[in-house]
mmCIF file of C-alpha atoms in Angstrom:
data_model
loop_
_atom_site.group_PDB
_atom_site.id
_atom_site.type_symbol
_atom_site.label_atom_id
_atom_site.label_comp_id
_atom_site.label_asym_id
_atom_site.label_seq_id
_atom_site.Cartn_x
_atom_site.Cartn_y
_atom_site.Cartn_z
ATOM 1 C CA UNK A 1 -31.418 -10.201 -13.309
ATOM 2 C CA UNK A 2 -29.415 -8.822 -16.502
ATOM 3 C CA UNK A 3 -25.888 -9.938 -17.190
ATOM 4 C CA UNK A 4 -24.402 -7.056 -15.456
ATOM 5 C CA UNK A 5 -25.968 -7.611 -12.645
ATOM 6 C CA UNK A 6 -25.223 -10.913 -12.585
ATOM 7 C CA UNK A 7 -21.531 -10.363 -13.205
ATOM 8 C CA UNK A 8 -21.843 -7.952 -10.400
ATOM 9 C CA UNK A 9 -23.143 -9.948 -8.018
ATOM 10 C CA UNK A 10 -20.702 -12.570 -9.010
ATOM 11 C CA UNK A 11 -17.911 -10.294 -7.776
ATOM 12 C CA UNK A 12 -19.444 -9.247 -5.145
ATOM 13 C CA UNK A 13 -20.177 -12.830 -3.090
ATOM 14 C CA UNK A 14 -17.049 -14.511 -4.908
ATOM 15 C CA UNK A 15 -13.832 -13.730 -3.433
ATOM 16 C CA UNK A 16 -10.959 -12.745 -6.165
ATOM 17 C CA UNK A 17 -7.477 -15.123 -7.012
ATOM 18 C CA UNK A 18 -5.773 -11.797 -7.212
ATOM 19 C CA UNK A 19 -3.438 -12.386 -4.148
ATOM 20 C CA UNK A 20 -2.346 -16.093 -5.145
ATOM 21 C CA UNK A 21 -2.166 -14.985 -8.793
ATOM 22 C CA UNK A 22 0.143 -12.428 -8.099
ATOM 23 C CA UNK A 23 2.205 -14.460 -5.345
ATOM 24 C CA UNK A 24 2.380 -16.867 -7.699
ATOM 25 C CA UNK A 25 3.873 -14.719 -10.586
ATOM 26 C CA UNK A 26 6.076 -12.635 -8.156
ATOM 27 C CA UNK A 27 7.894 -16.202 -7.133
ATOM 28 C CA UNK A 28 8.282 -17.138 -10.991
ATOM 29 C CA UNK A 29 9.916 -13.999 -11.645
ATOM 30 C CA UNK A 30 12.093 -13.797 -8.869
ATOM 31 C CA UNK A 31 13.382 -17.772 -10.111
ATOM 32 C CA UNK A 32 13.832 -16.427 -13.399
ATOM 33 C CA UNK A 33 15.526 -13.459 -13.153
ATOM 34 C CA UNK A 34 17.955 -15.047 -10.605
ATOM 35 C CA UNK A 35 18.701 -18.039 -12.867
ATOM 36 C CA UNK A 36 18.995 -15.312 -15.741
ATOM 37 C CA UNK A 37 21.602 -13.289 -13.461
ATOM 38 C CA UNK A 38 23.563 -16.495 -12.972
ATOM 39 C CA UNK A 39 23.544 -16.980 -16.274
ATOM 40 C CA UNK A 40 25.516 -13.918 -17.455
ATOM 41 C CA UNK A 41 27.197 -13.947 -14.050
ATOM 42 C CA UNK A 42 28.696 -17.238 -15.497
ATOM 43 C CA UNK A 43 29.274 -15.519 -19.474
ATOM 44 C CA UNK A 44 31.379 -12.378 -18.323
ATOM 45 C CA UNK A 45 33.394 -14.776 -15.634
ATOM 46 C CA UNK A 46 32.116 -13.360 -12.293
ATOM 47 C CA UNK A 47 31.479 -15.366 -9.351
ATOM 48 C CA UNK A 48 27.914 -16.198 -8.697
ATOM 49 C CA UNK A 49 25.240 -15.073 -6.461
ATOM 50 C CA UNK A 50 24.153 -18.558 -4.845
ATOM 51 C CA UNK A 51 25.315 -20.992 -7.036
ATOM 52 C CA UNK A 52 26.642 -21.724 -10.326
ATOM 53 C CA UNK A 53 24.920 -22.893 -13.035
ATOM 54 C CA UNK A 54 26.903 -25.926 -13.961
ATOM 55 C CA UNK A 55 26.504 -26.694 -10.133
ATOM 56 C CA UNK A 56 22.879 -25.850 -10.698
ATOM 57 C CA UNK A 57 22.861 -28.743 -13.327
ATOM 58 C CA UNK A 58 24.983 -30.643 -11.425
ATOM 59 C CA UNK A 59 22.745 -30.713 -7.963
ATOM 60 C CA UNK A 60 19.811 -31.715 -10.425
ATOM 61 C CA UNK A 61 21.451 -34.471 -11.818
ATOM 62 C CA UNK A 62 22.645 -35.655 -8.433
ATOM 63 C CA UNK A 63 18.782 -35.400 -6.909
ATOM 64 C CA UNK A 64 17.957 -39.063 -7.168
ATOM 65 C CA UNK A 65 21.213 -40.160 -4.893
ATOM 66 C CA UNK A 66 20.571 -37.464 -2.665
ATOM 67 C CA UNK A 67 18.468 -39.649 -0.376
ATOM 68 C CA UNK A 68 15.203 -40.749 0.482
ATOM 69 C CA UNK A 69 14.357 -38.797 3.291
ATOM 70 C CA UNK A 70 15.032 -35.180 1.691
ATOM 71 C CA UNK A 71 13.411 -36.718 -1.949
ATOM 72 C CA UNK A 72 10.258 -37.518 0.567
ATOM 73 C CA UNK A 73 10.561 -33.982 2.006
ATOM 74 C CA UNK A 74 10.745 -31.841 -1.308
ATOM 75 C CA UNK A 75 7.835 -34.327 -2.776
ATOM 76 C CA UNK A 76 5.828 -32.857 -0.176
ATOM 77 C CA UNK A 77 6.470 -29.797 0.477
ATOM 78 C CA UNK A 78 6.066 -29.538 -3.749
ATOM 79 C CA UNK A 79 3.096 -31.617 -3.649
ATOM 80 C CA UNK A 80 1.105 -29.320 -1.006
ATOM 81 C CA UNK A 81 2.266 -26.209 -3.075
ATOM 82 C CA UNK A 82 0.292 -27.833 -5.982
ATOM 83 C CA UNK A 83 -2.951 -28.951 -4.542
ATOM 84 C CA UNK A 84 -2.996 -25.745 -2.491
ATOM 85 C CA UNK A 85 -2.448 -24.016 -5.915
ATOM 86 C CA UNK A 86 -4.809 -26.400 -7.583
ATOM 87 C CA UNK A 87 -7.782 -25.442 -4.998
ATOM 88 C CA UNK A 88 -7.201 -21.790 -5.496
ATOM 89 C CA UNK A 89 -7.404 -22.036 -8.664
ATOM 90 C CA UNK A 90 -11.057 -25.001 -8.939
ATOM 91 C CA UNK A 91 -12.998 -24.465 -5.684
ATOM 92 C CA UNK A 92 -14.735 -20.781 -5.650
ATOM 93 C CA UNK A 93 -14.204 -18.237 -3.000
ATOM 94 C CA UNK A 94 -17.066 -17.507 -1.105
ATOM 95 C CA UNK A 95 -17.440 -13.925 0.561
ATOM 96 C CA UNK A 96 -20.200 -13.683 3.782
ATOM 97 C CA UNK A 97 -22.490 -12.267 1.703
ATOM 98 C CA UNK A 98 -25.446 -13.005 -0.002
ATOM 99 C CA UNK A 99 -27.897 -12.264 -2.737
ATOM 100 C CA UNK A 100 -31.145 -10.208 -1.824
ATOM 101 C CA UNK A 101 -33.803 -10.612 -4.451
ATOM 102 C CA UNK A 102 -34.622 -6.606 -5.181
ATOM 103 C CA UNK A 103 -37.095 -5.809 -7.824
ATOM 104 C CA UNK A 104 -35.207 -3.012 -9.263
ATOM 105 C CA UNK A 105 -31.370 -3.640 -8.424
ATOM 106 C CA UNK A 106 -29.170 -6.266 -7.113
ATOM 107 C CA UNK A 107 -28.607 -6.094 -4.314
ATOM 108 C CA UNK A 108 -25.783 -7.901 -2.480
ATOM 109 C CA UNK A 109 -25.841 -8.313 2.307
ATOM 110 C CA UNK A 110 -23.130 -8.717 4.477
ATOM 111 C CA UNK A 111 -23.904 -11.918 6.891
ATOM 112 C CA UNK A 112 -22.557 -10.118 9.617
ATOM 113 C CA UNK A 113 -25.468 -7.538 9.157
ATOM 114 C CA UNK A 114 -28.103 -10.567 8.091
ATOM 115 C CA UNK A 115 -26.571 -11.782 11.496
ATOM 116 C CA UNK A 116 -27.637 -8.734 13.804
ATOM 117 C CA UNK A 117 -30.877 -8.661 12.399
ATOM 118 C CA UNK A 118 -31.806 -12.001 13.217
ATOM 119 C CA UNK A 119 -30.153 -11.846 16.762
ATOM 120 C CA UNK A 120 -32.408 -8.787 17.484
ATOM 121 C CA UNK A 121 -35.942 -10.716 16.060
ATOM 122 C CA UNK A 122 -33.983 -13.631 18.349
ATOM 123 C CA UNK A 123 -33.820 -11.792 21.738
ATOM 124 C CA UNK A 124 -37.359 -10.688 21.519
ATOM 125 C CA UNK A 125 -38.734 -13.745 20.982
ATOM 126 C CA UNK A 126 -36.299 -15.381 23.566
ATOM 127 C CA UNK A 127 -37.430 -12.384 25.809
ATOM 128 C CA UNK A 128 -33.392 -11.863 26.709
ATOM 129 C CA UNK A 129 -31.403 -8.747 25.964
ATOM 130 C CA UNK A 130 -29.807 -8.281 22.890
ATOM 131 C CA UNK A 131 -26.336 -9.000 24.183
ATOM 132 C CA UNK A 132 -27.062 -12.149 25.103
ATOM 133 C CA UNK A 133 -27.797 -13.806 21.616
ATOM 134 C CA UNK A 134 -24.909 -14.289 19.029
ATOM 135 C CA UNK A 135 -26.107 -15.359 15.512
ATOM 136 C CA UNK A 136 -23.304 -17.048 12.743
ATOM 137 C CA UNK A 137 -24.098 -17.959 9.728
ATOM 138 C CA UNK A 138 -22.813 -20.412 7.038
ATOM 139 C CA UNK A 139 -23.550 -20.592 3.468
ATOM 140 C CA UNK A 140 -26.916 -22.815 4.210
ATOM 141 C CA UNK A 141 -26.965 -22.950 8.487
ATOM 142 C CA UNK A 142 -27.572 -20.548 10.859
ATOM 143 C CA UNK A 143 -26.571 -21.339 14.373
ATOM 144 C CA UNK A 144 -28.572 -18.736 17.180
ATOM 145 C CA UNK A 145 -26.881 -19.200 20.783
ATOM 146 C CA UNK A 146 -29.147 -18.062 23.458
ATOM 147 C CA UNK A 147 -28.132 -17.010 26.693
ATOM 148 C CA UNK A 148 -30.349 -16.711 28.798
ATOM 149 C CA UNK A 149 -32.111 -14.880 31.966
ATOM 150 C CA UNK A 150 -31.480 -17.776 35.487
ATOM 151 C CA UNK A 151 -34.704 -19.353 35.995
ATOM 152 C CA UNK A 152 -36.243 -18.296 32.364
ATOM 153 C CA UNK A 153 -37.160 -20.804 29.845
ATOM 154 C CA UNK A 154 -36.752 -20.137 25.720
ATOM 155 C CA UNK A 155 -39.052 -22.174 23.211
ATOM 156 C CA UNK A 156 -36.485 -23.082 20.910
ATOM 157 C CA UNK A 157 -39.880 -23.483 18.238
ATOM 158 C CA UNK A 158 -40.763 -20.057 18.964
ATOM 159 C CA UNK A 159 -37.151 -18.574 18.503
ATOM 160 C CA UNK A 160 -36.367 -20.818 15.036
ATOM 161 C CA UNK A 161 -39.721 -19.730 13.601
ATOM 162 C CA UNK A 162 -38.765 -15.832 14.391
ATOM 163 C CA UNK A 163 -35.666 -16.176 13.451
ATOM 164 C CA UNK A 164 -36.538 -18.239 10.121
ATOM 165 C CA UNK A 165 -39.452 -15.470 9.377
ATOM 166 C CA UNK A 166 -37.092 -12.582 10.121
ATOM 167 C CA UNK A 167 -34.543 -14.276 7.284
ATOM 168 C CA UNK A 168 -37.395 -14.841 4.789
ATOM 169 C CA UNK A 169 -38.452 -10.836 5.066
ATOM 170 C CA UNK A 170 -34.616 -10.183 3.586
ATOM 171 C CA UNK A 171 -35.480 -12.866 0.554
ATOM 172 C CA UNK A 172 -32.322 -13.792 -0.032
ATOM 173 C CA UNK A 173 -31.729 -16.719 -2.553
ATOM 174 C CA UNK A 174 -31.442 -20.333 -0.912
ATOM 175 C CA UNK A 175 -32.758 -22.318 1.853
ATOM 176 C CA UNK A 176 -31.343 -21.589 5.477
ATOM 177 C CA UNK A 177 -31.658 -24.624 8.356
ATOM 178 C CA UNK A 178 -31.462 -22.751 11.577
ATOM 179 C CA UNK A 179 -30.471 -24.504 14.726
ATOM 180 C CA UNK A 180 -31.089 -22.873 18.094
ATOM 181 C CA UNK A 181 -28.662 -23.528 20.812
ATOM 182 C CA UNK A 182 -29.413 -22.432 24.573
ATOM 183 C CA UNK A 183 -26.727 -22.505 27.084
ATOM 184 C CA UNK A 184 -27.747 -24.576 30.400
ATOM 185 C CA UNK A 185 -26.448 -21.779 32.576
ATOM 186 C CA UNK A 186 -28.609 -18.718 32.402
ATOM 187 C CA UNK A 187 -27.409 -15.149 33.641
ATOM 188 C CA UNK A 188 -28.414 -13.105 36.445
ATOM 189 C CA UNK A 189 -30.596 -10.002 35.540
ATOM 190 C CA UNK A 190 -32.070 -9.100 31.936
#
C-alpha cells in the first residue's frame, strides 16, 4: 500500500476531531468577543451585557472565599471538560470499518456489512433462518447469537469455524476471536 492509500484508509477507519475542534473554537470565540464587548461597553460608559468588567475582576479575585463546595463544583465540572478534551484530542477514533487487503486498491468494509455476511455463512451452518442470527462485531471480537429452531441442536465448533472461514475469505487485516452464543430457548418453526 502507497502513501495515499494509506492516508486514505487512515481517514476512512479513523473518525475526524472536526466536531470537538470546532465546538471548541466556537466557545472561545463566543468568551472573547463577549469579554471584548464588555470591554468597550465599559470605554464609551454604557451599561453592560452580563457583567462588568471591574466586577469581572472583582468575582475572580473573590473565588477563593467563595466557598468550598462551589470551588469543588467548578474544579470538576472544569476538570471533566479537560480530560474529555484531552481524550479527543490522544485516543483515536475508530469508525466500524475495516481494512480489506485488495491487490490493486484499498479497499475499506463497513462491519455492519462484514456483519451480514457472517450471519448468513452463520444460519446455514446453524441450519436456522437468517433472522434468527445477529452478528456484532468489535475491533478484535465477534459475538454470533443464535436463535434457534425448539428441539434443534447448533455445534457451536461447526458455527465458529464457518463463521471464522467466512471472515478470512474478506482478508481483512488482524486477528478476530469469535464467540458463539446460543439462546436456551429455541423458536417454534424455521
Amino acid at each position: 500500500m502507497n502513501r495515499l492509500e494509506a492516508r486514505i484508509v487512515r481517514r476512512e477507519t479513523h473518525s475526524p476531531r472536526t466536531v470537538a475542534a470546532a465546538v471548541v473554537a466556537v466557545v472561545l470565540v463566543a468568551a472573547v468577543a463577549w469579554l471584548a464587548t464588555e470591554g468597550v461597553l465599559h470605554l464609551l460608559g454604557l451599561r453592560p451585557l452580563l457583567l462588568a468588567p471591574r466586577a469581572q475582576l472583582a468575582a475572580v479575585a473573590a473565588a477563593p472565599s467563595a466557598g468550598a463546595p462551589l470551588l469543588v463544583a467548578v474544579a470538576i465540572v472544569a476538570g471533566v471538560a479537560g480530560v474529555i478534551l484531552l481524550a479527543l484530542a490522544l485516543l483515536p477514533g475508530r469508525r466500524a470499518r475495516r481494512v480489506v487487503l485488495g491487490d490493486r486498491a484499498a479497499v475499506v468494509a463497513d462491519d455492519e456489512m462484514l456483519a451480514s455476511a457472517l450471519a448468513r455463512r452463520a444460519s446455514r451452518a446453524a441450519a436456522v433462518s437468517p433472522d434468527s442470527v445477529t452478528v456484532s462485531l468489535g475491533r478484535r471480537t465477534g459475538v454470533v447469537r443464535i436463535v434457534p429452531v425448539s428441539g434443534m441442536r447448533v455445534d457451536r465448533d461447526e458455527v465458529r469455524t464457518a463463521v471464522s472461514d467466512e471472515f478470512a475469505l474478506a482478508r481483512t487485516t488482524g486477528p478476530m476471536r469469535f464467540s458463539i452464543l446460543v439462546s436456551p430457548t429455541g423458536k417454534v418453526g424455521s
